[in-house]
Tab-separated table of C-alpha atoms in Angstrom:
chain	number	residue	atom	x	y	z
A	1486	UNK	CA	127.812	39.675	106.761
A	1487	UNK	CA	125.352	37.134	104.923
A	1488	UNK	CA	122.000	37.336	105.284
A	1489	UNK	CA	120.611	34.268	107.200
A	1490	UNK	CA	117.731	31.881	105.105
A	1491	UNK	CA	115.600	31.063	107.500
A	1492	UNK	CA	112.739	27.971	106.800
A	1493	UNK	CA	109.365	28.519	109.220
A	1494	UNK	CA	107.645	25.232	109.189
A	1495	UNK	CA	104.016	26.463	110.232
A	1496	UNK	CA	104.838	29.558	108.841
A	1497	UNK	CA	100.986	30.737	107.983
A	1498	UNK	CA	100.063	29.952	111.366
A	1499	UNK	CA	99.342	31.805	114.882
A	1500	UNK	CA	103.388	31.962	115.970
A	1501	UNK	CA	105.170	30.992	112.406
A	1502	UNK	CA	102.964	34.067	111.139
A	1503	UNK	CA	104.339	36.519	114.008
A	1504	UNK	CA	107.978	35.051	113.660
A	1505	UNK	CA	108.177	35.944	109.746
A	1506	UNK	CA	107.147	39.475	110.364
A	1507	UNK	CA	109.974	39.641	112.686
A	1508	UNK	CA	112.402	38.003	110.831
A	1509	UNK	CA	111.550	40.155	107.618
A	1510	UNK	CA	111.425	43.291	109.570
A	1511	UNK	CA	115.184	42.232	110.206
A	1512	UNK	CA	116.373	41.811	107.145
A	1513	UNK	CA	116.442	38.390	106.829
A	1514	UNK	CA	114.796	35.660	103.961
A	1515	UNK	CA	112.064	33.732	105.440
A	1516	UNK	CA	111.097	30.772	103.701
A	1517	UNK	CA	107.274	29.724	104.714
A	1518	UNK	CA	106.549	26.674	104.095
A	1519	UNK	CA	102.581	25.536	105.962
A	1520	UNK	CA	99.721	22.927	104.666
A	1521	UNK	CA	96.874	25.273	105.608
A	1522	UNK	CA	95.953	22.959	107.652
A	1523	UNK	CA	96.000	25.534	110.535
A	1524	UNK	CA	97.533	28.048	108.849
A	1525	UNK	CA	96.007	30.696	106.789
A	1526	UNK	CA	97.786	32.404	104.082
A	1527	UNK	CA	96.523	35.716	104.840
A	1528	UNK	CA	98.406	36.016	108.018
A	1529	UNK	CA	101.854	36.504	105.566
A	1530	UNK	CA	99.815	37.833	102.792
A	1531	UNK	CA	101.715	41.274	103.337
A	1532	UNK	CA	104.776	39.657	102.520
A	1533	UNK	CA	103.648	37.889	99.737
A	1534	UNK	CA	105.868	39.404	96.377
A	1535	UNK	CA	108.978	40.578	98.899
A	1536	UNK	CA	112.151	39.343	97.220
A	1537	UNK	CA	113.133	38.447	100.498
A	1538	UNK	CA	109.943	36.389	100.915
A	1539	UNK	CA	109.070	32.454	99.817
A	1540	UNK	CA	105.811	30.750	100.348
A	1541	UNK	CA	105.468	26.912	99.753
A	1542	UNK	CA	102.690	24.828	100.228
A	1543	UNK	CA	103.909	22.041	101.504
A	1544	UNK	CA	103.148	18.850	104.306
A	1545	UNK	CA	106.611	18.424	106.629
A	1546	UNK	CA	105.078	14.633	107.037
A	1547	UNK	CA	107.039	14.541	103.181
A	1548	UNK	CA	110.630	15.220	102.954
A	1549	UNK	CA	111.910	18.630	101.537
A	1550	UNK	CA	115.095	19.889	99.951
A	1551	UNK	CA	115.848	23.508	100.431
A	1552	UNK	CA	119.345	25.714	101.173
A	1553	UNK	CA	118.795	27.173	104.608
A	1554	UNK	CA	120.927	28.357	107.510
A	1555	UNK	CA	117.905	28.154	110.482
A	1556	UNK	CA	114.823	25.956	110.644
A	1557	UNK	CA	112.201	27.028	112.532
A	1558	UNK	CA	110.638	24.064	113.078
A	1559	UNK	CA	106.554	25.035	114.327
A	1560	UNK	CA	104.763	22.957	112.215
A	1561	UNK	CA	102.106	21.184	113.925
A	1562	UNK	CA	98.071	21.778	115.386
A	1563	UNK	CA	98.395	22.763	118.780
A	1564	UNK	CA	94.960	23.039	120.302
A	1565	UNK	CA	92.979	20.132	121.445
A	1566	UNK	CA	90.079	20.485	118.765
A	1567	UNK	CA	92.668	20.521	115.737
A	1568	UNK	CA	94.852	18.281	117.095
A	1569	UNK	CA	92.486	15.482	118.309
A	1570	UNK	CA	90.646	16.395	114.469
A	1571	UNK	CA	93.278	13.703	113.730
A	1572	UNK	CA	95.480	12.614	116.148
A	1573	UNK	CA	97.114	9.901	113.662
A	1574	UNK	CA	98.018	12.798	111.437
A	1575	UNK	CA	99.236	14.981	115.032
A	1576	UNK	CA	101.156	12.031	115.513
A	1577	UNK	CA	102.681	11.452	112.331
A	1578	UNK	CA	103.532	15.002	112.323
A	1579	UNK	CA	105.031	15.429	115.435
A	1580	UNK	CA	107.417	12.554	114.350
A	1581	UNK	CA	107.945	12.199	110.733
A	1582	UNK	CA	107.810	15.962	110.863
A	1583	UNK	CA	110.696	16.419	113.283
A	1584	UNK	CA	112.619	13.947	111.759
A	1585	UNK	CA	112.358	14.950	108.390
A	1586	UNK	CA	113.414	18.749	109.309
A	1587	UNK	CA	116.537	17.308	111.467
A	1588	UNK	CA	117.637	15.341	107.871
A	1589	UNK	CA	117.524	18.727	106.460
A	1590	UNK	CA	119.445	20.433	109.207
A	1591	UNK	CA	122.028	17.568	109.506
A	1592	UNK	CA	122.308	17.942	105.421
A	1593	UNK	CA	122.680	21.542	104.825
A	1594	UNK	CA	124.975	22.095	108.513
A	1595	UNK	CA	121.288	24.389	109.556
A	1596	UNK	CA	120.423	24.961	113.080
A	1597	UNK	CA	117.104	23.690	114.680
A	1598	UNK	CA	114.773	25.450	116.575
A	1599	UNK	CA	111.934	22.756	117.751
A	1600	UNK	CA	108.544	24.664	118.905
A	1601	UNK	CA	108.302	21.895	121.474
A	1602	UNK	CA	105.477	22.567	124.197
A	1603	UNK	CA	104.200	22.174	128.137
A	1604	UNK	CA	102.306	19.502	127.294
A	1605	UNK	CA	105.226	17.425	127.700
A	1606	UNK	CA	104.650	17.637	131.501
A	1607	UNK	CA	101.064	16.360	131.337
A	1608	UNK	CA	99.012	16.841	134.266
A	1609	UNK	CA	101.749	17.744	136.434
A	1610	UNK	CA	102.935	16.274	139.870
A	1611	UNK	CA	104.895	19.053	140.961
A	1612	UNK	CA	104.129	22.749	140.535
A	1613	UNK	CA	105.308	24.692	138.970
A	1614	UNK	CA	107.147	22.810	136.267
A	1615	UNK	CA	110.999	23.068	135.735
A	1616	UNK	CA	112.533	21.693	132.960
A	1617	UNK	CA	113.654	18.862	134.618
A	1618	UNK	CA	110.791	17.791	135.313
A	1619	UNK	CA	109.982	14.787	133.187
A	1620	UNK	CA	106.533	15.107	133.241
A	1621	UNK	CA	102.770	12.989	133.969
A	1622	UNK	CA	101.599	11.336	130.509
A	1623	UNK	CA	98.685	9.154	130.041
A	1624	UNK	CA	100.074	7.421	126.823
A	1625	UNK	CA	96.935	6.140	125.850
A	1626	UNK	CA	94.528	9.184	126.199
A	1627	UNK	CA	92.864	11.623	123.533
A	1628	UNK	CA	95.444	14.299	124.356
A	1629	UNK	CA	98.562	11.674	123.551
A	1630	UNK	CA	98.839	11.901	120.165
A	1631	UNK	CA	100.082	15.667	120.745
A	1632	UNK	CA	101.745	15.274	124.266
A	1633	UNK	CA	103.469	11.956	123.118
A	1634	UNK	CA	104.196	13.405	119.929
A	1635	UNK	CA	106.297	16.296	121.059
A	1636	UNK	CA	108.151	14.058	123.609
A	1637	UNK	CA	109.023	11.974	121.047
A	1638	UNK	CA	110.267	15.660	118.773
A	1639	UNK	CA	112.266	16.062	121.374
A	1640	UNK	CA	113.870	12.605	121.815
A	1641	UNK	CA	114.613	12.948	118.143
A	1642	UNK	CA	116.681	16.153	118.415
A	1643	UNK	CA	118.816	14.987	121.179
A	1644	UNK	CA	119.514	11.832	119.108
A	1645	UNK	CA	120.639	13.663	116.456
A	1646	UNK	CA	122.651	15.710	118.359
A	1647	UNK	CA	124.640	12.749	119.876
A	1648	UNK	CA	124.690	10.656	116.499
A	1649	UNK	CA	125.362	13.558	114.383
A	1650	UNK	CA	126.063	16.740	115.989
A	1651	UNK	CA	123.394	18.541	114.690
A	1652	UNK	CA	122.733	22.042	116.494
A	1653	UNK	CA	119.652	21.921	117.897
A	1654	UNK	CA	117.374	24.585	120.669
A	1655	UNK	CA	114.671	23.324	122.229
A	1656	UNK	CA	112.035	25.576	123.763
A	1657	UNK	CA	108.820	24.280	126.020
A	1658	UNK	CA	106.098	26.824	125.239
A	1659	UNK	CA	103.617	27.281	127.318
A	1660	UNK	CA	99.991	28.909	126.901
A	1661	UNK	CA	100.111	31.682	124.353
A	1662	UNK	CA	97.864	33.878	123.197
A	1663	UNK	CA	97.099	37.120	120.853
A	1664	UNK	CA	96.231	38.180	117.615
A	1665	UNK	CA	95.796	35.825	114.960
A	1666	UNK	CA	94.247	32.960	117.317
A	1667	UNK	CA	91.577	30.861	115.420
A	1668	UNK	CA	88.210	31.678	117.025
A	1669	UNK	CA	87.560	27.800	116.734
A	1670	UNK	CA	90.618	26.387	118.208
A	1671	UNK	CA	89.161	25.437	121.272
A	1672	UNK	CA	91.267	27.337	123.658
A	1673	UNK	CA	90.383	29.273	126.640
A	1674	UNK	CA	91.323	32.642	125.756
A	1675	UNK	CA	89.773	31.971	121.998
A	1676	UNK	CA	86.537	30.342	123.418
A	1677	UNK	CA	86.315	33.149	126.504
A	1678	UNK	CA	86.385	36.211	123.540
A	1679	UNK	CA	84.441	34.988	120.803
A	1680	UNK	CA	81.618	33.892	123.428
A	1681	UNK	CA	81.886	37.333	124.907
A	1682	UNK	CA	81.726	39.334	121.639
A	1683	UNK	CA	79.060	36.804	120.792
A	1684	UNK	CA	76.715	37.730	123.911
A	1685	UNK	CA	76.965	33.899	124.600
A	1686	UNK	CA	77.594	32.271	128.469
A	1687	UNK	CA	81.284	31.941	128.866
A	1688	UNK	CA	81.819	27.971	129.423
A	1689	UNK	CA	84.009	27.004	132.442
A	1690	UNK	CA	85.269	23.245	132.603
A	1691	UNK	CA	84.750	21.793	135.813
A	1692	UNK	CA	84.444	24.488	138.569
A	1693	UNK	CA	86.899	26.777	137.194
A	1694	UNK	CA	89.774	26.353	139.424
A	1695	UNK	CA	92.015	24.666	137.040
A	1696	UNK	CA	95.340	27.389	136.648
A	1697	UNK	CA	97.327	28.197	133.528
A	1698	UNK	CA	99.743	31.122	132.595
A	1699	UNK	CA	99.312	33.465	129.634
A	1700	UNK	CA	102.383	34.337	127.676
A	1701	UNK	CA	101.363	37.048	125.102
A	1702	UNK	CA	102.722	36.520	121.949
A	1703	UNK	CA	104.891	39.500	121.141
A	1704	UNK	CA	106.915	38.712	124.725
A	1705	UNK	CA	106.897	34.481	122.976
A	1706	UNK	CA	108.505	35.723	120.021
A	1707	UNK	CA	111.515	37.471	121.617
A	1708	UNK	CA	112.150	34.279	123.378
A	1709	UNK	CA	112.165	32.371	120.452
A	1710	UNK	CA	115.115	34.379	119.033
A	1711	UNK	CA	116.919	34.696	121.702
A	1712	UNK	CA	117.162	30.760	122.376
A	1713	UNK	CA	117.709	30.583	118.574
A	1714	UNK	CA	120.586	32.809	118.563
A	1715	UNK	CA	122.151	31.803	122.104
A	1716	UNK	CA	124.719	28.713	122.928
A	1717	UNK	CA	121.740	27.098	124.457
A	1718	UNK	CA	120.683	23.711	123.479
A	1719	UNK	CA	117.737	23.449	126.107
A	1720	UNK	CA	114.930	22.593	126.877
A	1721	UNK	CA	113.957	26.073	128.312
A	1722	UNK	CA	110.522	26.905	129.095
A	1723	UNK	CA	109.262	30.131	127.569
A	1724	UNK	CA	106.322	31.414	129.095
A	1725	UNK	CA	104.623	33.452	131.508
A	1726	UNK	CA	104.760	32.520	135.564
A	1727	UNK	CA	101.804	34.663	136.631
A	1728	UNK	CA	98.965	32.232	137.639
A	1729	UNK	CA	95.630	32.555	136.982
A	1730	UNK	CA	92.548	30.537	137.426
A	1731	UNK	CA	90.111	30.030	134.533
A	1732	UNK	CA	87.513	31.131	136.370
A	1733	UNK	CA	89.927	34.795	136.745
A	1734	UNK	CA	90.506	34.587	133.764
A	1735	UNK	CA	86.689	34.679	132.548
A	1736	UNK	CA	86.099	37.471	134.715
A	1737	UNK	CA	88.794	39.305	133.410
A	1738	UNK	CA	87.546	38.983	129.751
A	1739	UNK	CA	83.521	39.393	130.800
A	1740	UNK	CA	84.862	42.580	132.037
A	1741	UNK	CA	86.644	43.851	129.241
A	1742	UNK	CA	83.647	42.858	126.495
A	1743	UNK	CA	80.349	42.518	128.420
A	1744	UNK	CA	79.787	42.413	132.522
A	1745	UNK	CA	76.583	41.355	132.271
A	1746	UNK	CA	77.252	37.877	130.528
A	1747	UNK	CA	76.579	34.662	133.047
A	1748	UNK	CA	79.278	31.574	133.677
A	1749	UNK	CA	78.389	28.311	132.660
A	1750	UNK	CA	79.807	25.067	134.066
A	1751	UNK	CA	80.810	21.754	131.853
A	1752	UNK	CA	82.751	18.673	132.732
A	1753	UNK	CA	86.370	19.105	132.886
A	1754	UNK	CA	87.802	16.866	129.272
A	1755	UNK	CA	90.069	13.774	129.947
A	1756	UNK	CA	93.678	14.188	131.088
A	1757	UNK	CA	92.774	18.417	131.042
A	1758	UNK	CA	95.679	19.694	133.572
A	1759	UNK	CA	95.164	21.166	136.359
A	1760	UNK	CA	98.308	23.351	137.023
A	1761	UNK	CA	100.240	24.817	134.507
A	1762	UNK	CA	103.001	27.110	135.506
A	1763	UNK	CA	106.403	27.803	134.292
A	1764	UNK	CA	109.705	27.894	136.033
A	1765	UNK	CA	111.743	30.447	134.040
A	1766	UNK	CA	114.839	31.090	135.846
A	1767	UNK	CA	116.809	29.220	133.201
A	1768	UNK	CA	115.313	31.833	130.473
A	1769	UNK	CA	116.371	34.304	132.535
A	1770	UNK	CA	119.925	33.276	133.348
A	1771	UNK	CA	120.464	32.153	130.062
A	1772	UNK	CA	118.634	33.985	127.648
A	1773	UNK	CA	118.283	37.717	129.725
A	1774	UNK	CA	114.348	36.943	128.966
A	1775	UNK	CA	111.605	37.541	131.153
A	1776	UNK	CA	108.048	38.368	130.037
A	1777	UNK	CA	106.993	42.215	130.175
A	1778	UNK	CA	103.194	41.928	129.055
A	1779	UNK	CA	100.648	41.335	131.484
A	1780	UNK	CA	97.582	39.567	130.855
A	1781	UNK	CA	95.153	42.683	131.140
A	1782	UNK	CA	97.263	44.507	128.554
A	1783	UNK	CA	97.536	41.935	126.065
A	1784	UNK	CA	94.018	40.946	126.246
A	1785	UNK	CA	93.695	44.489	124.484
A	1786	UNK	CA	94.977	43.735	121.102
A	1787	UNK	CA	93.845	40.115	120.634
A	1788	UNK	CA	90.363	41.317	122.001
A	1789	UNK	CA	90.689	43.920	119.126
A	1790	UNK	CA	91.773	41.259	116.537
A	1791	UNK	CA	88.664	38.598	117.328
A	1792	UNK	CA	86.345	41.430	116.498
A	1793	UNK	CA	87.643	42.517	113.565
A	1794	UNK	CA	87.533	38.449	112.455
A	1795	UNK	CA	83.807	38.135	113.711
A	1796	UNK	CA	83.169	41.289	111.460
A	1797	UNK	CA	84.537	39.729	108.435
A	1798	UNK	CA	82.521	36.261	108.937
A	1799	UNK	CA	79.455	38.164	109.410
């Protein structure tokens, strides 16, 4: 049997990073490719030399010609602070992005895997969030360039899948978290251990009450594949369905890193949801996934990771 080329768009990053690993520790070829705009190039550095192995420097806003069988197609910032850095570029990316990787796929005959996101719900009306749900949008706010943008991905790969057959999966992560997280990317689990290991206030948006669910990263991956290497076009959330407030949240990682540490309260940023929960039971059905790390176990390693970062800056 042939071994399967695979092309990682965000490859360097948080999730493309963790993919490769698992794709090379399969057997497979992985070809990278990542702008750095995000991504870091240590985070694949191990493979770096591995016949099986290709990094490219390259922007998916520009086309690309390359032989592949799968494109994993993660390329894009995906926490407010890097995203809203330059949400022209977020948008650009998002679309010219997409659509450049689906020319590829419809070229070479490749199958598409779009990293598509919750976001697409916006602040929801209805709770938790199936995937027909077609979401709550302001198309005009600071978050749109990113919740628009992946919308749009989306629309893009069903078009091309009724114009020109292209195989396509589409998977609606939700919040995800573990090792390899910037410390400055602005998200809560980020922010909440790099303020702890810092001896700093942990900041809480509003009063606290807003929920989300943590998917760690390892449990992400293995959905990933599986949608990849299933019949299913999607969308299909992948994420975690235990709740948790901020605020628990915060208390959960003061705990872990410093008890003594006080709470501080800011105002809640424009269009920031306040529910996020996935309905799963099309994973489940479809894919046999469920997730089997809870929060308070995977806070562990990424805990572990942030310090070892914080050592190196120092």
């Amino acid at each position: 049997m042939r071994i399967k080329r695979n092309l990682i768009t965000g490859g360097a990053g948080f999730l493309g990073s963790h993919l490769t690993d698992r794709l090379m520790e399969a057997g497979e070829e992985v070809i990278c490719l990542d702008n750095y705009f995000t991504g870091i190039k240590s985070n694949v550095e191990k493979w770096i030399g591995h016949p099986s192995f290709e990094l490219i420097r390259h922007d998916v806003t520009e086309p690309i010609r390359l032989e592949v069988d799968r494109i994993w197609h993660l390329a894009c910032p995906a926490s407010p602070v890097h995203y809203q850095f330059n949400p022209i570029k977020t948008a650009k990316t998002s679309f010219l992005g997409t659509y450049n990787m689906l020319g590829l796929a419809r070229r070479v005959g490749a199958r598409l895997l779009l990293a598509s996101t919750s976001e697409v719900y916006g602040d929801p009306e209805i709770h938790p969030q199936p995937e027909s749900y077609r979401g709550c949008v302001n198309t005009i706010g600071v978050r749109s360039c990113y919740d628009e943008g992946k919308r749009i991905a989306e629309t893009l790969c069903f078009d091309y899948k009724r114009m020109h057959e292209t195989e396509i999966r589409v998977m609606r992560i939700f919040n995800t978290y573990g090792p390899r997280m910037l410390p400055d990317d602005g998200r809560v689990v980020s922010n909440f251990i790099v303020q702890a290991l810092r001896g700093e206030p942990l900041t809480l948006y509003g009063d606290g009450e807003q929920t989300r669910s943590f998917c760690y990263v390892d449990d992400l991956i293995n959905g990933m594949i599986r949608l990849m290497n299933c019949d299913q076009t999607g969308p299909i959330n992948i994420g975690n369905p235990t709740e948790f407030t901020i605020r628990q949240l915060a208390e959960l990682v003061r705990e872990k890193i410093n008890p003594n540490l006080q709470f501080i309260e800011k105002p809640l940023p424009q269009d920031d949801p306040m529910q996020r929960k996935p309905v799963i039971n099309l994973a489940n059905s479809v894919l046999g996934w469920q997730p089997k790390i809870a929060l308070e176990n995977g806070l562990d390693p990424t805990i572990e990771w942030f310090k070892s970062e914080l050592e190196k800056s120092k």
